[in-house]
mmCIF file of N, CA, C and O and ligand atoms in Angstrom:
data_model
loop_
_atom_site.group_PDB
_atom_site.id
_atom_site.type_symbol
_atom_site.label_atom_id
_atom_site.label_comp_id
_atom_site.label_asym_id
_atom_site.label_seq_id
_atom_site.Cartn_x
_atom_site.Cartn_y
_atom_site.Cartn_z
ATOM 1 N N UNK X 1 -113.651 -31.783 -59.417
ATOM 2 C CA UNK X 1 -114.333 -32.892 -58.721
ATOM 3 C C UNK X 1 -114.481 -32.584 -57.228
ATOM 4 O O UNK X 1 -113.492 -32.680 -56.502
ATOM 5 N N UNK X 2 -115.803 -32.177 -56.682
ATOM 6 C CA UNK X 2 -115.963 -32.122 -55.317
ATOM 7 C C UNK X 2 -115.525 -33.306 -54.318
ATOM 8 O O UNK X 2 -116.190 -34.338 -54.404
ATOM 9 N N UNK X 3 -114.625 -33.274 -53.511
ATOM 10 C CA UNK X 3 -113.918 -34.551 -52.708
ATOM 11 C C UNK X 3 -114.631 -34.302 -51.511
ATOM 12 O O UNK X 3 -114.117 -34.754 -50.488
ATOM 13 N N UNK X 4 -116.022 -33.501 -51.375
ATOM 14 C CA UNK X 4 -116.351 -33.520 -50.312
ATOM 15 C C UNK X 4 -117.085 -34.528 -49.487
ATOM 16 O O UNK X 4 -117.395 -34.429 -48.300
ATOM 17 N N UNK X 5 -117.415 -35.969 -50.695
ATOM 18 C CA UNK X 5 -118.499 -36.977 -50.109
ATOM 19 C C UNK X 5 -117.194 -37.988 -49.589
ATOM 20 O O UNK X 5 -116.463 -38.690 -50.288
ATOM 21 N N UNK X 6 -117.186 -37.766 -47.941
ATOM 22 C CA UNK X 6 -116.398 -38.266 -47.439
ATOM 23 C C UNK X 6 -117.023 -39.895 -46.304
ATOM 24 O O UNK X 6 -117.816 -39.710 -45.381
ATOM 25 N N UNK X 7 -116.540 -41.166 -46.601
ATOM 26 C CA UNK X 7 -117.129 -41.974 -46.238
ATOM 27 C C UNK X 7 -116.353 -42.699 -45.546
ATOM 28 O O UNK X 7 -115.467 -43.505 -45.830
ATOM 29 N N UNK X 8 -116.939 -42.185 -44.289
ATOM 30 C CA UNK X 8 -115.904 -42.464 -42.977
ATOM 31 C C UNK X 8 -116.641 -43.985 -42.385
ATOM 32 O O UNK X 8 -115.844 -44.722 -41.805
ATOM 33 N N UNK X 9 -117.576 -44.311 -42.455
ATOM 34 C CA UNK X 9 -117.856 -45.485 -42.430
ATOM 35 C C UNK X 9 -117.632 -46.574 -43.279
ATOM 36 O O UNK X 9 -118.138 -46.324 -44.373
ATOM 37 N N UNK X 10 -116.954 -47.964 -43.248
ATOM 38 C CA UNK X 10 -116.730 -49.038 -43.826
ATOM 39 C C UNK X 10 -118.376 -49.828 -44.249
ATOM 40 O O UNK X 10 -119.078 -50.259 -43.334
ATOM 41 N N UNK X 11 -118.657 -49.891 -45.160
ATOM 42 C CA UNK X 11 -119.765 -50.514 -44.998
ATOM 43 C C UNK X 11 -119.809 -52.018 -44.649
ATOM 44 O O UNK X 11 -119.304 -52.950 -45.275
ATOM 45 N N UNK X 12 -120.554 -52.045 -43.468
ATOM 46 C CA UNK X 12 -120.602 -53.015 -42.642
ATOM 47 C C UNK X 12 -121.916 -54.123 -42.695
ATOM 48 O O UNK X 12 -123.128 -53.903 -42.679
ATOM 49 N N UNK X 13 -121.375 -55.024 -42.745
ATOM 50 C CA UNK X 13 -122.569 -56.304 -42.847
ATOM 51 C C UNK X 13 -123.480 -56.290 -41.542
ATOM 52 O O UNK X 13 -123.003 -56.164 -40.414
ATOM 53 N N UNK X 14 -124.823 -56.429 -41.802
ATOM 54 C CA UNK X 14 -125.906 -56.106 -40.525
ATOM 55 C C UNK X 14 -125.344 -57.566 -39.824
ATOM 56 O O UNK X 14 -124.660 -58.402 -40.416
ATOM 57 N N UNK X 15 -125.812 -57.649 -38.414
ATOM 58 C CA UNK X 15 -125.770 -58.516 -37.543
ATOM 59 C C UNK X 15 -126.513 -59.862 -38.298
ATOM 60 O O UNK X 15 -127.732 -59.692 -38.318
ATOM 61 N N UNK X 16 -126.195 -60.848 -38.775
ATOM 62 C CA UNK X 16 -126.892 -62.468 -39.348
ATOM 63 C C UNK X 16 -128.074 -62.644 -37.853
ATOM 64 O O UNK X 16 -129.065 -63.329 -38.107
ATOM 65 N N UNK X 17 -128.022 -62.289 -36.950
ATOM 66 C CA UNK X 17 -128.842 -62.671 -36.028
ATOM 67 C C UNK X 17 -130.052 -62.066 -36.022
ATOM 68 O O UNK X 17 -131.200 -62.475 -36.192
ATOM 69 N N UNK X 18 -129.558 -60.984 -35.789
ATOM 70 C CA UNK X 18 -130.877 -59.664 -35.496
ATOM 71 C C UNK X 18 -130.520 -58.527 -36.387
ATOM 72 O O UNK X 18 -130.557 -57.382 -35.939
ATOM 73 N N UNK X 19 -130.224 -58.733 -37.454
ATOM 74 C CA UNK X 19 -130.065 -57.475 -38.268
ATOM 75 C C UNK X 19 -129.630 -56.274 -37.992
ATOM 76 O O UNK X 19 -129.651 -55.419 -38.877
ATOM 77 N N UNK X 20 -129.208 -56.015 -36.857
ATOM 78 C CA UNK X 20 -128.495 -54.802 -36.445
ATOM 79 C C UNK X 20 -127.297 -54.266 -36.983
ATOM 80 O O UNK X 20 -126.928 -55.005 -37.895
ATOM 81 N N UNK X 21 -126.629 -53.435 -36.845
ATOM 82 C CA UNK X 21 -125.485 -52.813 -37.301
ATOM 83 C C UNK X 21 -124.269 -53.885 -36.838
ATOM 84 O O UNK X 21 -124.209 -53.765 -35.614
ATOM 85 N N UNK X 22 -123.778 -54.377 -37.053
ATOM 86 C CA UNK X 22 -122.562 -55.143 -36.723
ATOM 87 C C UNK X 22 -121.531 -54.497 -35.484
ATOM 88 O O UNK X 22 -122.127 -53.451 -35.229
ATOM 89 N N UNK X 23 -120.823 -54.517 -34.950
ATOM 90 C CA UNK X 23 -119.547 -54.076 -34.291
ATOM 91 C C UNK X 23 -118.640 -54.568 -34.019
ATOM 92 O O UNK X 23 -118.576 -55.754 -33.694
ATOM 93 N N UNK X 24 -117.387 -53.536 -34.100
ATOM 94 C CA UNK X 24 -116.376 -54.163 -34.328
ATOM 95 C C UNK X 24 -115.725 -55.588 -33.907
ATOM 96 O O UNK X 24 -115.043 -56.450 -34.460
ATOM 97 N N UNK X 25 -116.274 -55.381 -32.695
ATOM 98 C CA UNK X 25 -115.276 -56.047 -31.133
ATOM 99 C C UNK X 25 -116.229 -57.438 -31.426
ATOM 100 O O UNK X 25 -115.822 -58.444 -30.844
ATOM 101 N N UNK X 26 -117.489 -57.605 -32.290
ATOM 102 C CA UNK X 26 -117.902 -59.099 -32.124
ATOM 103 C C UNK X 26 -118.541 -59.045 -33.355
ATOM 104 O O UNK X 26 -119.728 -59.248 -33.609
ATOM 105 N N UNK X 27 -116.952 -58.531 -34.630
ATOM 106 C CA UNK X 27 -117.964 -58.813 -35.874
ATOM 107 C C UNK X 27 -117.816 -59.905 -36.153
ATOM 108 O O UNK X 27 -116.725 -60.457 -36.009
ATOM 109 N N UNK X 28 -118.998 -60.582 -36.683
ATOM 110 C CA UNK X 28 -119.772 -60.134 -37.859
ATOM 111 C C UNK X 28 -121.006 -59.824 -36.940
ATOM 112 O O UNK X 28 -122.054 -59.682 -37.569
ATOM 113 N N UNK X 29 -121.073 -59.717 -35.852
ATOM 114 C CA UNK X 29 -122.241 -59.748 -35.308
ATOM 115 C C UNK X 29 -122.534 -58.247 -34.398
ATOM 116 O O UNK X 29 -121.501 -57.587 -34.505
ATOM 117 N N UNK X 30 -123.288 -57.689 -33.780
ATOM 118 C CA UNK X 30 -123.484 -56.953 -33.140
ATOM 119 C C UNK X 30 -123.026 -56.829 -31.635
ATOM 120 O O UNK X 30 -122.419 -55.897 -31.107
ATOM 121 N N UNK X 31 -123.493 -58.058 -31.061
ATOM 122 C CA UNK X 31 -123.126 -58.024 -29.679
ATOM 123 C C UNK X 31 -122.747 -59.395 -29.376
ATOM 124 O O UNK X 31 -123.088 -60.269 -30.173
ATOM 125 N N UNK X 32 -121.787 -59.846 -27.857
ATOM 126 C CA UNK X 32 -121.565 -61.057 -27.577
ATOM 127 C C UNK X 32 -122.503 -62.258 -27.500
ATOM 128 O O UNK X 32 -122.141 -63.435 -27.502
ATOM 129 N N UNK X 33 -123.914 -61.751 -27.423
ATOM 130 C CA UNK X 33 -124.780 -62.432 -27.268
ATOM 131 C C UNK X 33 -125.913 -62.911 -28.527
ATOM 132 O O UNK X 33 -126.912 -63.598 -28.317
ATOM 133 N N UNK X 34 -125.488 -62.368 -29.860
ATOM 134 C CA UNK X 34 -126.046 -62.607 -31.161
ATOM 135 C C UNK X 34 -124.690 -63.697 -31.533
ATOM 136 O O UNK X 34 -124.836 -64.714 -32.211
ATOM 137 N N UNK X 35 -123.395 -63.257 -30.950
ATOM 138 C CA UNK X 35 -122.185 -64.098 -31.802
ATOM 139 C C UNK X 35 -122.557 -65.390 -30.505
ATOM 140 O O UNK X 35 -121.775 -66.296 -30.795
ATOM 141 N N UNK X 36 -122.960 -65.612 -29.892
ATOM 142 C CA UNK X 36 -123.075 -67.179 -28.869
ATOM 143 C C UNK X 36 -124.659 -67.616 -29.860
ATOM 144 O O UNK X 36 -124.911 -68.732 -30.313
ATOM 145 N N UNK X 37 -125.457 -66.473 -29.975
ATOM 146 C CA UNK X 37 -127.037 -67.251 -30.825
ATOM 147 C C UNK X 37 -126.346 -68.409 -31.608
ATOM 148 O O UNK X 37 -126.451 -69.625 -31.447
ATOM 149 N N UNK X 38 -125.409 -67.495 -32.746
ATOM 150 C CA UNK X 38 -125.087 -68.006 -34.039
ATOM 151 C C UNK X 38 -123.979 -69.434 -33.674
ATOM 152 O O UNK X 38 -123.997 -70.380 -34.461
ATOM 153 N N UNK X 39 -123.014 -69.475 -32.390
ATOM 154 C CA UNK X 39 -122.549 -70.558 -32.357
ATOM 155 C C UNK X 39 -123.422 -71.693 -31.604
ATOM 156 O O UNK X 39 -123.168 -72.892 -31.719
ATOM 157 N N UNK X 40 -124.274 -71.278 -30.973
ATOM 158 C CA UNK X 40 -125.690 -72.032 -30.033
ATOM 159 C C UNK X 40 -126.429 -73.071 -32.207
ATOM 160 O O UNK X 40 -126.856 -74.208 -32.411
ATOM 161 N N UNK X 41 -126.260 -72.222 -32.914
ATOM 162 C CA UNK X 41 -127.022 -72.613 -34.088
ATOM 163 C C UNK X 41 -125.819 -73.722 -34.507
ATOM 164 O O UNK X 41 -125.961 -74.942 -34.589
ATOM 165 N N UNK X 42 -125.062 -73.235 -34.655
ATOM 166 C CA UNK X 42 -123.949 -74.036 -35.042
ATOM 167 C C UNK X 42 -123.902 -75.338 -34.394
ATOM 168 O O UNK X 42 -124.042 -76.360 -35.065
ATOM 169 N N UNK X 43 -123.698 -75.375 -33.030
ATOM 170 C CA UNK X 43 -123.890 -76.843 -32.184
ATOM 171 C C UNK X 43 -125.099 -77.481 -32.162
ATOM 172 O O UNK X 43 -125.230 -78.700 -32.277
ATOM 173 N N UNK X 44 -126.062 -76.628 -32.004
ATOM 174 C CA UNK X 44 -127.558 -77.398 -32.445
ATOM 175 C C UNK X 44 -127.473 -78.194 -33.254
ATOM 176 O O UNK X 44 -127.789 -79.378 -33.138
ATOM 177 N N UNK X 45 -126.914 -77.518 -34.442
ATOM 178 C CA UNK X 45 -127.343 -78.379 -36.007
ATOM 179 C C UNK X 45 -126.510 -79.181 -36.257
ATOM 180 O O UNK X 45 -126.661 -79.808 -37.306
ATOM 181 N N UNK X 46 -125.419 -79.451 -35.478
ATOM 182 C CA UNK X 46 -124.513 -80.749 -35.375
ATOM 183 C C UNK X 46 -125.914 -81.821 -34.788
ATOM 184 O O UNK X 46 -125.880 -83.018 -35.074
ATOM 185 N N UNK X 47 -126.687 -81.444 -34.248
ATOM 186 C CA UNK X 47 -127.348 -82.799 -33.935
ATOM 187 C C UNK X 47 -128.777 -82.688 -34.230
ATOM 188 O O UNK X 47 -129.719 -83.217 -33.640
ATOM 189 N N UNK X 48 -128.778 -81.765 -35.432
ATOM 190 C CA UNK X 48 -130.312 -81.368 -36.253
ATOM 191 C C UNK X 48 -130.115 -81.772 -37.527
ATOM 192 O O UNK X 48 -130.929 -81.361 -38.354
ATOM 193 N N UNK X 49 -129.172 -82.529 -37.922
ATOM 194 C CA UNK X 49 -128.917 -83.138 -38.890
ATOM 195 C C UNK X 49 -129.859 -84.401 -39.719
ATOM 196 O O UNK X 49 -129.708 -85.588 -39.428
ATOM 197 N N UNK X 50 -130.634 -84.028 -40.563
ATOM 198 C CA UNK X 50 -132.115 -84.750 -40.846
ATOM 199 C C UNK X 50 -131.509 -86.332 -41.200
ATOM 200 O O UNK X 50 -130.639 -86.497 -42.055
ATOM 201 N N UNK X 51 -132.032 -87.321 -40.507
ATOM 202 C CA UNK X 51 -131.520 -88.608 -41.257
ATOM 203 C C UNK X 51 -132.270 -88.813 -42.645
ATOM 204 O O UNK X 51 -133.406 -88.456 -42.955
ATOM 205 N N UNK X 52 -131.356 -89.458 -43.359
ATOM 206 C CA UNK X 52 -131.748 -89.927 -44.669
ATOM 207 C C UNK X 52 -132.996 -90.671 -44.655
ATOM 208 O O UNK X 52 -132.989 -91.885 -44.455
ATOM 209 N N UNK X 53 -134.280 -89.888 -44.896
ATOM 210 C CA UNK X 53 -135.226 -90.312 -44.967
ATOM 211 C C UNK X 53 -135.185 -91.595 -46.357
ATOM 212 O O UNK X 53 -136.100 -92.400 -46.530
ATOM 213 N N UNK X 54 -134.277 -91.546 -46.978
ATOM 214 C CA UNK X 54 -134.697 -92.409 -48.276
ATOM 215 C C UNK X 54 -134.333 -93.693 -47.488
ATOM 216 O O UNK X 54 -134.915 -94.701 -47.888
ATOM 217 N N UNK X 55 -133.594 -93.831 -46.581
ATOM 218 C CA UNK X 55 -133.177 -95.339 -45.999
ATOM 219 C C UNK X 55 -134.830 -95.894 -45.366
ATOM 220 O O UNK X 55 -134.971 -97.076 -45.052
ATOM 221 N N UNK X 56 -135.501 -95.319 -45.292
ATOM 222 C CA UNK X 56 -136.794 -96.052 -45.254
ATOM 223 C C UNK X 56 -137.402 -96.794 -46.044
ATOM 224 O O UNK X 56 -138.120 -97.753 -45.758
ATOM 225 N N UNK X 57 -137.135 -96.374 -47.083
ATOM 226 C CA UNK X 57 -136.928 -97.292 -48.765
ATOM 227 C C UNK X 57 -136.886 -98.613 -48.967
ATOM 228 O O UNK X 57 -137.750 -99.240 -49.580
ATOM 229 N N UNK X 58 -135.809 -99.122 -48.422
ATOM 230 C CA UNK X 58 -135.412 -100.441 -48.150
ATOM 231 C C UNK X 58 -136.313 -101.411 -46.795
ATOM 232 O O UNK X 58 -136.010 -101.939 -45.725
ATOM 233 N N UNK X 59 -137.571 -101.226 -47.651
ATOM 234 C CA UNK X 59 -138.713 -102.004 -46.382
ATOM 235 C C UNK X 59 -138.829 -103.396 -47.136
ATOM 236 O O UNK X 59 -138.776 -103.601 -48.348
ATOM 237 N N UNK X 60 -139.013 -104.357 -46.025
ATOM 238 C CA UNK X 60 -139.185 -105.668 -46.947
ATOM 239 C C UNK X 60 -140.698 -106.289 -47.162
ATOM 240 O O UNK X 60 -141.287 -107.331 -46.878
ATOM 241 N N UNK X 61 -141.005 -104.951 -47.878
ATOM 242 C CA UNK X 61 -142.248 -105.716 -48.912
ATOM 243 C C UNK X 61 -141.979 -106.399 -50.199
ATOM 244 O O UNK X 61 -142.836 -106.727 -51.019
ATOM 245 N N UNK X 62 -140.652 -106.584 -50.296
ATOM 246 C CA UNK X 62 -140.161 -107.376 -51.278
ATOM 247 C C UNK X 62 -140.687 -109.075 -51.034
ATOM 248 O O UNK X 62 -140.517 -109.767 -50.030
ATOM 249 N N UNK X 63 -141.340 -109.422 -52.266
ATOM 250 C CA UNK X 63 -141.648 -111.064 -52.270
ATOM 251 C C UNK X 63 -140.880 -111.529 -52.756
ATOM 252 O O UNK X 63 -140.594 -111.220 -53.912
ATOM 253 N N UNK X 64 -140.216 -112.478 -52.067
ATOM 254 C CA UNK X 64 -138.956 -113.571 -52.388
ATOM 255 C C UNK X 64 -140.300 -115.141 -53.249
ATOM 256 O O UNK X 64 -140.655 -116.218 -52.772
ATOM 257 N N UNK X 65 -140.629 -114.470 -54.583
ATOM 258 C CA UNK X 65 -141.111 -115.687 -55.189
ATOM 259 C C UNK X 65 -140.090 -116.226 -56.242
ATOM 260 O O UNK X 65 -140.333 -117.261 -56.863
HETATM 261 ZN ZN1 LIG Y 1 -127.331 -59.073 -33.366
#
């Protein structure tokens, strides 16, 4: 068995931001500034949170006959 296919690289998940190679020092991400994108997304969507459009539902075209 040839032991020569030697795989010195970990295979590493691309950057979630920009698809780049990941690194170590700010994985999962590439650089300090893809890992702030992804927490910038994170706090956004604390207040991108869609309201329940179905509560519009409850309109009073109801006839009280
Ligand atoms: Zn990136």
């Amino acid at each position: 068995m040839p032991a020569s296919k030697v795989t010195r690289l970990r295979p590493t998940r691309p950057c979630p931001i920009c698809d780049k190679p990941s690194v170590q020092n700010f994985h999962p991400f590439c650089s300090a500034r893809c890992a702030n994108i992804d927490l910038g997304k994170w706090l956004t969507g604390a207040y991108a949170i869609p309201a329940e459009a179905g509560e519009e539902d409850d309109d009073f075209s109801e006839d009280e006959k």
